[in-house]
Amino acid sequence: MRARSCRVFRSSARGSTASGLTRWLKLVTALSPVICYDKVSAIVHRANDDGVTLKEAALNSATSTRSALMRSSTLRWWSGKASAAADPTVGALPFVLSLIAGSTDIIGFLGLNGLFTAHITGNIVVLAAHIVAGDPTIFSYILSVPVLMLVLLLTRLLAGGLERSGMSTLQPRLLLQLIFLVVFLVLCVAAGPWSSADALLAIIAGMSGISAMAVQNALVQISLKGSPTTAVMTTNVTHFMLDLGEALVGGGAAKVAEPCDRAMRTLPVIVGFTIGCGLGAACQAAAGLWSLALPTGLGLLACAMGLVHR
């Protein structure tokens, strides 16, 4: 069996880069203590026969094997994706990110003439209200949606490039978010506050805040599998209450466990966003746009947590 597995491995890996071969060898070696050798061999055979990656073959394997792998730090390192439930450091990251989203959103709203950085649908509502009321249309409201969409697309393309090179997708995007937050802070402190919401630097500053939140939304979806969104509280509150209701309905321990687990992962994010809004509003009242140092500092903390996870 071992000899046949080695032949299949060499055949499957033929044509791969040297770094890719090294990664395959490290993975197969590292997984052997997590699941027995025969199961590792079966994963290699499945990848070869189906023409898929080792990761896809592992995640499509038997339930018991998949569960063991998801509990293993080896698979998280290999895939570049973190399981919030399996890693304590990453488990706390959604809470920190929700603090960033809540504080950035309220500070942007108070300091940039009602511009939402995390709650983009709010900009559409305010824009429609301005149009109907005949009030001047603020260009930042119009620009917020296409900027969000463009940054989301570019962030996903960046993640694809990182995945193909075998790199983690979490740390680079945490760093990218921090860069946007720093730009947001520097522009607002150096040039703000603005009497006109349509001032060029005001628009650029607002788009920097929106870009930071776009990167955050993307990294949660791609790199923090199983984590609730950290910026859309309507969705989170809906999921939390439905999961709570499902748990209260009962139907056996097995049926109750899953909604309870989801609810316990969603609640900290709701609490974090609420605390972030409160802290952001208090800081903005006391320090004006300097209050953006709060989400920027939290962004630095998130980067540090990403390095610890690595």
Coordinates of C-alpha atoms in Angstrom, one line a residue:
M1 CA 0.0 0.0 0.0
R2 CA 2.8 2.4 0.9
A3 CA 4.7 1.7 -2.3
R4 CA 1.5 2.2 -4.4
S5 CA 0.8 5.5 -2.6
C6 CA 4.3 6.8 -3.3
R7 CA 3.8 6.0 -7.0
V8 CA 0.5 7.7 -7.1
F9 CA 2.0 10.7 -5.2
R10 CA 4.8 11.0 -7.7
S11 CA 2.4 10.7 -10.6
S12 CA 0.0 13.3 -9.2
A13 CA 2.8 15.7 -8.3
R14 CA 4.6 15.4 -11.6
G15 CA 4.9 18.8 -13.2
S16 CA 4.4 20.6 -9.9
T17 CA 6.9 23.3 -8.8
A18 CA 9.5 22.4 -6.2
S19 CA 7.7 24.4 -3.5
G20 CA 4.5 22.6 -4.4
L21 CA 6.1 19.2 -4.1
T22 CA 7.6 20.1 -0.7
R23 CA 4.2 21.3 0.4
W24 CA 2.6 18.0 -0.6
L25 CA 5.3 16.0 1.2
K26 CA 5.0 18.1 4.3
L27 CA 1.2 17.7 4.3
V28 CA 1.2 13.9 3.9
T29 CA 3.8 13.6 6.6
A30 CA 2.1 15.9 9.0
L31 CA -1.4 14.4 8.5
S32 CA -0.2 10.8 9.3
P33 CA -0.3 11.4 13.1
V34 CA -3.7 13.1 12.9
I35 CA -5.4 10.3 10.9
C36 CA -4.0 6.9 10.2
Y37 CA -1.7 6.3 7.3
D38 CA -4.3 4.3 5.4
K39 CA -6.7 7.3 5.4
V40 CA -3.9 9.6 4.3
S41 CA -3.2 7.2 1.5
A42 CA -6.9 7.1 0.5
I43 CA -6.9 10.9 0.3
V44 CA -3.9 10.9 -2.0
H45 CA -5.6 8.2 -4.3
R46 CA -8.8 10.2 -4.3
A47 CA -7.0 13.4 -5.4
N48 CA -5.2 11.5 -8.1
D49 CA -8.3 9.6 -9.4
D50 CA -10.6 12.6 -9.3
G51 CA -8.1 15.2 -10.6
V52 CA -8.6 17.4 -7.6
T53 CA -6.3 19.0 -5.0
L54 CA -5.4 17.2 -1.8
K55 CA -7.4 19.8 0.1
E56 CA -10.6 19.1 -1.9
A57 CA -10.0 15.3 -1.6
A58 CA -9.5 15.6 2.2
L59 CA -12.6 17.8 2.7
N60 CA -14.7 15.3 0.6
S61 CA -13.5 12.3 2.6
A62 CA -15.5 10.4 5.2
T63 CA -17.1 12.4 8.0
S64 CA -14.9 11.0 10.7
T65 CA -11.8 11.8 8.7
R66 CA -13.0 15.3 7.8
S67 CA -13.8 16.0 11.4
A68 CA -10.3 15.0 12.5
L69 CA -8.8 17.1 9.8
M70 CA -10.8 20.2 10.7
R71 CA -9.6 19.9 14.3
S72 CA -6.1 19.8 13.1
S73 CA -3.9 22.9 12.8
T74 CA -2.2 21.1 9.9
L75 CA -5.2 21.5 7.6
R76 CA -5.6 25.1 8.6
W77 CA -2.0 25.9 7.8
W78 CA -2.2 24.0 4.5
S79 CA -5.4 25.6 3.2
G80 CA -4.6 29.2 4.4
K81 CA -8.1 29.3 5.9
A82 CA -8.8 29.5 9.6
S83 CA -11.5 27.9 11.5
A84 CA -12.7 30.3 14.2
A85 CA -14.0 27.4 16.3
A86 CA -10.7 25.5 16.2
D87 CA -8.2 28.3 16.9
P88 CA -8.6 30.4 20.1
T89 CA -6.8 33.3 18.5
V90 CA -8.8 33.3 15.4
G91 CA -11.9 32.7 17.5
A92 CA -11.5 36.1 19.0
L93 CA -10.7 37.8 15.7
P94 CA -14.4 38.3 14.6
F95 CA -15.1 40.1 17.9
V96 CA -12.2 42.5 17.2
L97 CA -13.2 43.0 13.6
S98 CA -16.8 43.8 14.7
L99 CA -15.4 46.4 17.1
I100 CA -13.5 47.9 14.1
A101 CA -16.6 47.9 11.9
G102 CA -18.9 49.4 14.6
S103 CA -16.4 52.2 15.5
T104 CA -15.5 53.0 11.9
D105 CA -19.1 53.2 10.9
I106 CA -20.3 55.6 13.6
I107 CA -17.2 57.8 13.4
G108 CA -17.6 58.1 9.6
F109 CA -21.3 58.8 10.0
L110 CA -20.7 61.6 12.5
G111 CA -17.5 63.0 11.0
L112 CA -18.2 62.7 7.3
N113 CA -21.7 64.1 6.9
G114 CA -23.6 60.9 7.4
L115 CA -21.5 58.6 5.3
F116 CA -21.7 54.9 6.3
T117 CA -18.5 53.0 5.8
A118 CA -19.7 49.5 6.9
H119 CA -23.5 49.9 6.4
I120 CA -23.5 50.5 2.6
T121 CA -27.2 50.0 2.3
G122 CA -27.6 53.0 4.6
N123 CA -25.9 55.2 2.0
I124 CA -28.4 54.1 -0.6
V125 CA -31.3 55.0 1.7
V126 CA -29.9 58.4 2.6
L127 CA -29.1 59.1 -1.1
A128 CA -32.7 58.2 -2.0
A129 CA -34.0 60.4 0.8
H130 CA -31.9 63.4 -0.4
I131 CA -33.1 62.9 -4.0
V132 CA -36.8 62.8 -3.0
A133 CA -36.5 65.7 -0.6
G134 CA -34.7 67.8 -3.2
D135 CA -31.6 68.2 -1.0
P136 CA -28.1 68.3 -2.5
T137 CA -26.8 64.9 -3.5
I138 CA -23.5 64.0 -1.8
F139 CA -21.1 62.4 -4.2
S140 CA -19.7 60.0 -1.6
Y141 CA -23.0 58.3 -1.2
I142 CA -23.1 57.6 -5.0
L143 CA -19.5 56.4 -5.1
S144 CA -19.7 54.2 -2.0
V145 CA -21.4 51.3 -3.7
P146 CA -19.1 50.9 -6.8
V147 CA -16.0 51.4 -4.6
L148 CA -17.2 48.7 -2.3
M149 CA -17.9 46.3 -5.2
L150 CA -14.5 47.1 -6.9
V151 CA -12.5 46.5 -3.7
L152 CA -14.3 43.3 -3.0
L153 CA -13.5 42.0 -6.5
L154 CA -9.8 43.1 -6.2
T155 CA -9.6 41.5 -2.7
R156 CA -10.9 38.2 -4.0
L157 CA -8.4 38.3 -6.9
L158 CA -5.6 38.9 -4.4
A159 CA -6.8 36.0 -2.4
G160 CA -6.8 33.8 -5.4
G161 CA -3.2 34.7 -6.2
L162 CA -2.2 34.0 -2.6
E163 CA -3.9 30.7 -2.7
R164 CA -2.2 29.6 -5.9
S165 CA 1.2 30.5 -4.4
G166 CA 0.4 28.5 -1.3
M167 CA 0.4 31.5 1.0
S168 CA -2.1 32.3 3.8
T169 CA -4.9 34.7 2.8
L170 CA -5.6 36.0 6.3
Q171 CA -2.5 38.0 7.2
P172 CA -2.1 39.9 3.9
R173 CA -5.7 41.1 4.0
L174 CA -5.5 42.1 7.6
L175 CA -2.5 44.2 6.7
L176 CA -4.4 45.7 3.7
Q177 CA -7.3 46.6 5.9
L178 CA -4.9 48.3 8.3
I179 CA -3.3 50.3 5.5
F180 CA -6.8 51.6 4.4
L181 CA -7.6 52.5 8.1
V182 CA -4.3 54.4 8.4
V183 CA -5.0 56.3 5.2
F184 CA -8.5 57.1 6.5
L185 CA -7.1 58.4 9.9
V186 CA -4.2 60.4 8.3
L187 CA -6.5 62.2 5.8
C188 CA -9.2 63.0 8.3
V189 CA -6.7 64.3 10.9
A190 CA -4.6 66.2 8.4
A191 CA -7.3 67.8 6.3
G192 CA -10.6 67.4 8.1
P193 CA -13.2 68.2 9.3
W194 CA -14.6 69.4 6.0
S195 CA -17.4 72.0 5.6
S196 CA -18.3 70.5 2.3
A197 CA -19.0 66.7 2.0
D198 CA -18.0 66.9 -1.7
A199 CA -14.5 68.2 -1.0
L200 CA -12.0 66.0 -2.8
L201 CA -10.0 64.9 0.2
A202 CA -13.3 64.2 2.1
I203 CA -14.3 61.9 -0.7
I204 CA -11.0 60.1 -0.8
A205 CA -11.0 59.7 3.0
G206 CA -14.5 58.3 3.0
M207 CA -13.6 55.8 0.2
S208 CA -10.6 54.7 2.2
G209 CA -12.9 53.8 5.1
I210 CA -15.3 52.0 2.8
S211 CA -12.3 50.1 1.3
A212 CA -11.2 49.0 4.7
M213 CA -14.6 47.6 5.5
A214 CA -14.8 45.9 2.0
V215 CA -11.5 44.1 2.7
Q216 CA -12.8 43.1 6.1
N217 CA -16.0 41.7 4.7
A218 CA -14.0 39.7 2.1
L219 CA -11.5 38.3 4.5
V220 CA -14.3 37.1 6.9
Q221 CA -16.0 35.3 4.0
I222 CA -12.8 33.7 2.6
S223 CA -10.4 33.3 5.5
L224 CA -12.6 32.9 8.5
K225 CA -14.8 30.0 7.5
G226 CA -17.8 29.5 9.7
S227 CA -17.6 33.0 11.2
P228 CA -20.6 35.3 10.9
T229 CA -20.3 38.6 9.1
T230 CA -18.7 41.3 11.2
A231 CA -20.4 44.3 9.6
V232 CA -24.0 43.4 8.7
M233 CA -25.9 43.3 12.0
T234 CA -29.3 42.9 10.5
T235 CA -28.2 39.5 9.1
N236 CA -26.5 38.5 12.3
V237 CA -29.5 39.4 14.5
T238 CA -31.8 37.5 12.2
H239 CA -29.6 34.4 12.3
F240 CA -29.1 34.7 16.0
M241 CA -32.8 34.9 16.8
L242 CA -33.7 32.1 14.3
D243 CA -31.0 29.8 15.8
L244 CA -32.2 30.7 19.3
G245 CA -35.8 29.8 18.3
E246 CA -34.6 26.5 16.7
A247 CA -32.7 25.6 19.9
L248 CA -35.8 26.3 22.1
V249 CA -38.0 24.2 19.8
G250 CA -35.7 21.3 20.8
G251 CA -36.0 17.9 19.1
G252 CA -33.0 16.1 20.7
A253 CA -29.5 17.0 21.7
A254 CA -28.1 16.5 18.1
K255 CA -30.7 19.0 16.6
V256 CA -30.1 21.6 19.3
A257 CA -26.3 21.5 19.3
E258 CA -25.9 23.0 15.8
P259 CA -28.1 26.1 16.2
C260 CA -26.7 26.7 19.7
D261 CA -23.2 26.6 18.3
R262 CA -24.1 29.1 15.5
A263 CA -25.8 31.4 18.1
M264 CA -22.8 31.3 20.3
R265 CA -20.6 32.4 17.4
T266 CA -22.9 35.1 16.3
L267 CA -23.6 36.7 19.7
P268 CA -20.0 38.0 20.3
V269 CA -20.1 39.7 16.9
I270 CA -23.4 41.5 17.6
V271 CA -22.1 42.6 21.0
G272 CA -18.7 43.7 19.5
F273 CA -20.4 45.9 16.9
T274 CA -22.6 47.5 19.5
I275 CA -19.7 48.2 21.8
G276 CA -17.7 49.5 18.8
C277 CA -20.5 51.9 18.0
G278 CA -20.7 53.2 21.6
L279 CA -16.9 53.6 22.0
G280 CA -16.7 55.2 18.5
A281 CA -19.4 57.7 19.3
A282 CA -17.9 58.6 22.7
C283 CA -14.4 59.0 21.2
Q284 CA -15.8 61.1 18.3
A285 CA -17.6 63.4 20.7
A286 CA -14.4 63.9 22.7
A287 CA -11.7 64.0 20.1
G288 CA -13.4 64.5 16.7
L289 CA -11.8 62.7 13.8
W290 CA -8.8 61.8 15.9
S291 CA -11.2 59.1 17.2
L292 CA -10.3 57.1 14.1
A293 CA -7.2 56.1 16.0
L294 CA -9.5 53.7 17.8
P295 CA -10.4 51.4 14.8
T296 CA -6.9 51.9 13.5
G297 CA -5.4 50.6 16.7
L298 CA -7.8 47.7 16.7
G299 CA -6.7 47.0 13.1
L300 CA -3.2 46.8 14.3
L301 CA -4.3 44.4 17.0
A302 CA -6.1 42.3 14.4
C303 CA -2.8 42.1 12.4
A304 CA -0.9 41.0 15.5
M305 CA -3.5 38.3 16.1
G306 CA -3.1 37.2 12.5
L307 CA 0.6 36.8 13.0
V308 CA 0.1 34.8 16.2
H309 CA -2.2 32.5 14.3
R310 CA 0.4 32.0 11.6

